[in-house]
mmCIF file of C-alpha atoms in Angstrom:
data_model
loop_
_atom_site.group_PDB
_atom_site.id
_atom_site.type_symbol
_atom_site.label_atom_id
_atom_site.label_comp_id
_atom_site.label_asym_id
_atom_site.label_seq_id
_atom_site.Cartn_x
_atom_site.Cartn_y
_atom_site.Cartn_z
ATOM 1 C CA MET F 68 41.716 -124.604 -140.505
ATOM 2 C CA GLY F 69 41.291 -128.355 -140.982
ATOM 3 C CA ILE F 70 40.473 -131.081 -138.495
ATOM 4 C CA SER F 71 43.188 -131.422 -135.853
ATOM 5 C CA ARG F 72 43.662 -134.164 -133.257
ATOM 6 C CA ASP F 73 46.130 -132.235 -131.097
ATOM 7 C CA ASN F 74 45.507 -131.312 -127.462
ATOM 8 C CA TRP F 75 47.513 -128.110 -127.166
ATOM 9 C CA HIS F 76 44.638 -125.970 -128.432
ATOM 10 C CA LYS F 77 42.622 -126.934 -125.329
ATOM 11 C CA ARG F 78 42.799 -125.071 -122.025
ATOM 12 C CA ARG F 79 44.753 -126.384 -119.057
ATOM 13 C CA LYS F 80 42.990 -128.154 -116.190
ATOM 14 C CA THR F 81 43.408 -124.979 -114.151
ATOM 15 C CA GLY F 82 41.523 -123.003 -116.816
ATOM 16 C CA GLY F 83 44.496 -121.152 -118.262
ATOM 17 C CA LYS F 84 45.217 -120.925 -121.973
ATOM 18 C CA ARG F 85 48.183 -122.622 -123.644
ATOM 19 C CA LYS F 86 50.503 -120.740 -125.950
ATOM 20 C CA PRO F 87 50.746 -122.439 -129.379
ATOM 21 C CA TYR F 88 54.484 -123.025 -129.714
ATOM 22 C CA HIS F 89 54.314 -124.671 -133.162
ATOM 23 C CA LYS F 90 52.024 -124.886 -136.156
ATOM 24 C CA LYS F 91 49.776 -127.826 -136.899
ATOM 25 C CA ARG F 92 51.609 -130.999 -137.816
ATOM 26 C CA LYS F 93 50.783 -133.619 -140.410
ATOM 27 C CA TYR F 94 50.690 -136.370 -137.758
ATOM 28 C CA GLU F 95 47.999 -134.429 -135.839
ATOM 29 C CA LEU F 96 45.508 -134.202 -138.680
ATOM 30 C CA GLY F 97 42.026 -135.698 -138.592
ATOM 31 C CA ARG F 98 39.776 -136.679 -141.480
ATOM 32 C CA PRO F 99 36.023 -136.258 -141.931
ATOM 33 C CA PRO F 100 33.831 -139.360 -141.461
ATOM 34 C CA ALA F 101 33.116 -141.469 -144.542
ATOM 35 C CA ASN F 102 29.316 -141.430 -143.966
ATOM 36 C CA THR F 103 28.933 -144.652 -145.948
ATOM 37 C CA LYS F 104 25.647 -144.826 -147.872
ATOM 38 C CA ILE F 105 23.823 -147.730 -149.525
ATOM 39 C CA GLY F 106 24.554 -147.939 -153.244
ATOM 40 C CA PRO F 107 26.868 -149.411 -155.894
ATOM 41 C CA ARG F 108 30.291 -150.118 -154.398
ATOM 42 C CA ARG F 109 32.528 -147.042 -154.309
ATOM 43 C CA ILE F 110 35.706 -147.148 -152.210
ATOM 44 C CA HIS F 111 38.436 -144.485 -152.109
ATOM 45 C CA THR F 112 41.991 -145.121 -150.948
ATOM 46 C CA VAL F 113 43.711 -142.641 -148.637
ATOM 47 C CA ARG F 114 47.472 -142.406 -148.341
ATOM 48 C CA VAL F 115 48.318 -142.342 -144.634
ATOM 49 C CA ARG F 116 51.401 -142.189 -142.421
ATOM 50 C CA GLY F 117 54.176 -144.543 -143.457
ATOM 51 C CA GLY F 118 52.958 -144.786 -147.043
ATOM 52 C CA ASN F 119 50.206 -147.171 -146.003
ATOM 53 C CA LYS F 120 46.654 -147.127 -147.337
ATOM 54 C CA LYS F 121 43.282 -146.796 -145.693
ATOM 55 C CA TYR F 122 40.076 -147.598 -147.520
ATOM 56 C CA ARG F 123 37.140 -145.204 -147.244
ATOM 57 C CA ALA F 124 33.848 -146.829 -148.215
ATOM 58 C CA LEU F 125 31.581 -144.127 -149.642
ATOM 59 C CA ARG F 126 28.964 -146.546 -151.051
ATOM 60 C CA LEU F 127 28.343 -150.198 -150.162
ATOM 61 C CA ASP F 128 25.612 -152.607 -151.210
ATOM 62 C CA VAL F 129 26.850 -155.932 -149.773
ATOM 63 C CA GLY F 130 28.372 -157.016 -146.474
ATOM 64 C CA ASN F 131 29.582 -160.051 -144.539
ATOM 65 C CA PHE F 132 27.008 -160.889 -141.845
ATOM 66 C CA SER F 133 26.816 -163.647 -139.264
ATOM 67 C CA TRP F 134 23.833 -165.648 -138.045
ATOM 68 C CA GLY F 135 25.290 -166.016 -134.574
ATOM 69 C CA SER F 136 23.080 -168.770 -133.168
ATOM 70 C CA GLU F 137 23.883 -171.035 -136.144
ATOM 71 C CA CYS F 138 27.538 -170.002 -136.583
ATOM 72 C CA CYS F 139 26.818 -169.193 -140.224
ATOM 73 C CA THR F 140 28.509 -166.249 -141.946
ATOM 74 C CA ARG F 141 27.577 -165.263 -145.489
ATOM 75 C CA LYS F 142 28.070 -162.325 -147.819
ATOM 76 C CA THR F 143 24.659 -160.838 -148.546
ATOM 77 C CA ARG F 144 22.935 -157.745 -149.917
ATOM 78 C CA ILE F 145 22.200 -154.764 -147.644
ATOM 79 C CA ILE F 146 18.642 -153.558 -148.221
ATOM 80 C CA ASP F 147 17.971 -150.735 -145.769
ATOM 81 C CA VAL F 148 18.943 -149.023 -142.500
ATOM 82 C CA VAL F 149 16.046 -149.342 -140.057
ATOM 83 C CA TYR F 150 17.399 -148.141 -136.698
ATOM 84 C CA ASN F 151 20.272 -146.239 -135.138
ATOM 85 C CA ALA F 152 20.396 -145.703 -131.383
ATOM 86 C CA SER F 153 22.577 -142.606 -131.651
ATOM 87 C CA ASN F 154 20.929 -140.548 -134.377
ATOM 88 C CA ASN F 155 17.676 -140.656 -136.353
ATOM 89 C CA GLU F 156 19.290 -138.558 -139.074
ATOM 90 C CA LEU F 157 21.567 -141.503 -139.892
ATOM 91 C CA VAL F 158 18.448 -143.646 -140.414
ATOM 92 C CA ARG F 159 16.807 -141.084 -142.692
ATOM 93 C CA THR F 160 19.928 -140.761 -144.838
ATOM 94 C CA LYS F 161 20.589 -144.549 -144.721
ATOM 95 C CA THR F 162 24.127 -144.142 -143.387
ATOM 96 C CA LEU F 163 26.066 -147.314 -142.533
ATOM 97 C CA VAL F 164 27.922 -146.926 -139.239
ATOM 98 C CA LYS F 165 28.904 -149.233 -136.407
ATOM 99 C CA ASN F 166 25.953 -150.540 -134.342
ATOM 100 C CA CYS F 167 23.283 -149.489 -136.843
ATOM 101 C CA ILE F 168 20.533 -152.045 -137.467
ATOM 102 C CA VAL F 169 20.182 -152.969 -141.132
ATOM 103 C CA LEU F 170 17.926 -155.151 -143.242
ATOM 104 C CA VAL F 171 19.782 -157.762 -145.268
ATOM 105 C CA ASP F 172 18.699 -160.353 -147.809
ATOM 106 C CA SER F 173 18.034 -163.640 -145.985
ATOM 107 C CA LEU F 174 18.340 -165.904 -149.040
ATOM 108 C CA PRO F 175 21.962 -167.078 -148.391
ATOM 109 C CA TYR F 176 21.053 -168.086 -144.821
ATOM 110 C CA ARG F 177 17.957 -169.973 -145.915
ATOM 111 C CA GLN F 178 19.934 -171.801 -148.595
ATOM 112 C CA TRP F 179 22.560 -172.806 -146.038
ATOM 113 C CA TYR F 180 19.952 -173.898 -143.481
ATOM 114 C CA GLU F 181 18.045 -176.059 -145.961
ATOM 115 C CA ALA F 182 21.245 -177.620 -147.306
ATOM 116 C CA HIS F 183 22.674 -178.259 -143.832
ATOM 117 C CA PHE F 184 19.549 -179.649 -142.140
ATOM 118 C CA ALA F 185 17.568 -180.802 -145.222
ATOM 119 C CA THR F 186 14.579 -178.989 -143.683
ATOM 120 C CA PRO F 187 12.469 -176.256 -145.351
ATOM 121 C CA LEU F 188 12.573 -172.843 -143.701
ATOM 122 C CA GLY F 189 10.089 -169.994 -144.033
ATOM 123 C CA ARG F 190 8.006 -171.495 -146.838
ATOM 124 C CA LYS F 191 4.261 -171.451 -147.355
ATOM 125 C CA LYS F 192 2.431 -174.700 -146.754
ATOM 126 C CA GLY F 193 1.912 -176.525 -150.023
ATOM 127 C CA ALA F 194 4.255 -174.213 -151.929
ATOM 128 C CA LYS F 195 5.797 -175.810 -155.005
ATOM 129 C CA LEU F 196 9.547 -176.286 -154.973
ATOM 130 C CA THR F 197 11.828 -175.561 -157.902
ATOM 131 C CA PRO F 198 13.889 -178.482 -159.288
ATOM 132 C CA GLU F 199 16.997 -177.109 -157.530
ATOM 133 C CA GLU F 200 15.194 -176.885 -154.167
ATOM 134 C CA GLU F 201 13.675 -180.325 -154.710
ATOM 135 C CA GLU F 202 17.182 -181.680 -155.252
ATOM 136 C CA VAL F 203 18.367 -180.234 -151.926
ATOM 137 C CA LEU F 204 15.367 -181.055 -149.699
ATOM 138 C CA ASN F 205 14.122 -184.374 -151.102
ATOM 139 C CA LYS F 206 17.319 -185.876 -152.437
ATOM 140 C CA LYS F 207 17.659 -189.651 -152.145
ATOM 141 C CA ARG F 208 20.525 -190.343 -149.748
ATOM 142 C CA SER F 209 22.343 -193.393 -148.461
ATOM 143 C CA LYS F 210 21.498 -194.724 -145.001
ATOM 144 C CA ARG F 211 24.747 -193.413 -143.559
ATOM 145 C CA THR F 212 24.194 -189.920 -144.978
ATOM 146 C CA GLN F 213 20.543 -189.884 -143.930
ATOM 147 C CA LYS F 214 21.561 -190.821 -140.392
ATOM 148 C CA LYS F 215 23.885 -187.799 -140.320
ATOM 149 C CA TYR F 216 21.042 -185.470 -141.372
ATOM 150 C CA ASP F 217 18.693 -187.026 -138.809
ATOM 151 C CA GLU F 218 21.234 -186.234 -136.086
ATOM 152 C CA ARG F 219 21.472 -182.652 -137.299
ATOM 153 C CA LYS F 220 17.710 -182.214 -137.257
ATOM 154 C CA LYS F 221 17.722 -182.752 -133.485
ATOM 155 C CA THR F 222 19.391 -179.337 -133.108
ATOM 156 C CA ALA F 223 17.640 -177.650 -136.048
ATOM 157 C CA LYS F 224 14.928 -175.994 -133.942
ATOM 158 C CA ILE F 225 14.789 -172.220 -134.215
ATOM 159 C CA SER F 226 12.239 -169.555 -133.339
ATOM 160 C CA PRO F 227 8.738 -170.167 -134.811
ATOM 161 C CA LEU F 228 8.893 -166.571 -136.069
ATOM 162 C CA CYS F 229 11.418 -167.709 -138.653
ATOM 163 C CA HIS F 230 8.817 -170.017 -140.165
ATOM 164 C CA SER F 231 5.761 -167.787 -139.736
ATOM 165 C CA ALA F 232 7.405 -164.644 -141.128
ATOM 166 C CA GLY F 233 8.114 -166.270 -144.465
ATOM 167 C CA THR F 234 4.491 -167.309 -144.936
ATOM 168 C CA GLN F 235 3.216 -163.725 -144.849
ATOM 169 C CA GLU F 236 3.487 -161.683 -148.004
ATOM 170 C CA GLY F 237 5.393 -158.467 -147.357
ATOM 171 C CA SER F 238 6.035 -159.431 -143.749
ATOM 172 C CA LYS F 239 7.375 -156.621 -141.595
ATOM 173 C CA ALA F 240 11.028 -156.563 -140.678
ATOM 174 C CA ASP F 241 10.484 -155.284 -137.117
ATOM 175 C CA GLN F 242 9.542 -158.712 -135.778
ATOM 176 C CA PRO F 243 11.429 -160.104 -132.777
ATOM 177 C CA ILE F 244 14.685 -161.681 -133.834
ATOM 178 C CA LEU F 245 16.664 -164.699 -132.657
ATOM 179 C CA GLY F 246 20.407 -164.258 -132.384
ATOM 180 C CA ARG F 247 21.664 -161.806 -134.984
ATOM 181 C CA ALA F 248 19.595 -162.784 -138.013
ATOM 182 C CA VAL F 249 16.228 -164.270 -138.813
ATOM 183 C CA PRO F 250 15.920 -165.914 -142.214
ATOM 184 C CA ALA F 251 12.297 -165.433 -143.167
ATOM 185 C CA GLY F 252 11.727 -166.778 -146.626
ATOM 186 C CA LYS F 253 11.270 -163.878 -149.015
ATOM 187 C CA ALA F 254 11.320 -161.410 -146.130
ATOM 188 C CA PRO F 255 14.598 -159.701 -145.157
ATOM 189 C CA CYS F 256 16.254 -160.162 -141.776
ATOM 190 C CA LEU F 257 17.798 -157.795 -139.240
ATOM 191 C CA HIS F 258 21.498 -157.444 -138.499
ATOM 192 C CA CYS F 259 23.720 -155.272 -136.352
ATOM 193 C CA ILE F 260 26.788 -153.840 -138.086
ATOM 194 C CA GLN F 261 29.903 -154.527 -136.025
ATOM 195 C CA THR F 262 33.630 -154.114 -136.457
ATOM 196 C CA GLY F 263 36.339 -156.669 -135.876
ATOM 197 C CA PRO F 264 36.374 -160.410 -136.548
ATOM 198 C CA VAL F 265 33.203 -162.456 -136.109
ATOM 199 C CA ARG F 266 33.364 -164.888 -133.205
ATOM 200 C CA GLN F 267 32.115 -168.189 -134.521
ATOM 201 C CA ASP F 268 31.923 -169.990 -131.157
ATOM 202 C CA ARG F 269 29.005 -168.075 -129.602
ATOM 203 C CA ARG F 270 25.450 -169.199 -128.989
ATOM 204 C CA LEU F 271 25.815 -172.847 -129.864
ATOM 205 C CA HIS F 272 22.698 -174.952 -129.611
ATOM 206 C CA PRO F 273 22.232 -177.117 -126.490
ATOM 207 C CA GLY F 274 23.814 -180.449 -127.222
ATOM 208 C CA ARG F 275 26.447 -179.069 -129.561
ATOM 209 C CA LYS F 276 29.787 -179.533 -127.870
ATOM 210 C CA SER F 277 31.920 -177.919 -130.538
ATOM 211 C CA LEU F 278 31.853 -176.576 -134.046
ATOM 212 C CA SER F 279 33.362 -179.806 -135.324
ATOM 213 C CA SER F 280 30.221 -181.701 -134.318
ATOM 214 C CA THR F 281 28.078 -179.687 -136.732
#
């Protein structure tokens, strides 16, 4: 029969049946859900009305996620689906749908945070830094540049869980989160999959008047 999005196959409000006065039309068709899984990227194109194209993601392994409280958006690896309010079956099968909670790799956010604030995040005490990390965190800067970083550090405070989670080997991902993501050293962080553009002006730190001041 096929999936149909018409309304003439439904009964009237009074309870009476409707007579089908024409066959199903192309513009009334519906398509099955993509049920996107985690895996190597596989995207199919679908020819739709007007000769346009829609893209059906069957497998995805990366996504564009935002750390809302820091206004930082990065493309990062999707690790796992940990929660779905609508259906536990979607968690078991690791299906990516809107509003599912996923684990993502926190490395891009930690790299941005350390480069932006020149402050280590989620590292063990006394841990040795690689030459690249040493260059970012302990770089010799001019007085003017150092003053800029000192001003940034005034608004660099985040939840202590961000620092403590990275110091525990194999730390659990179900820790309380701040904003939309918690960079936690080697540990992954939680995200909520949404649709539509990411609003970059939300949850600014106290003292930040605009994005231009960061």
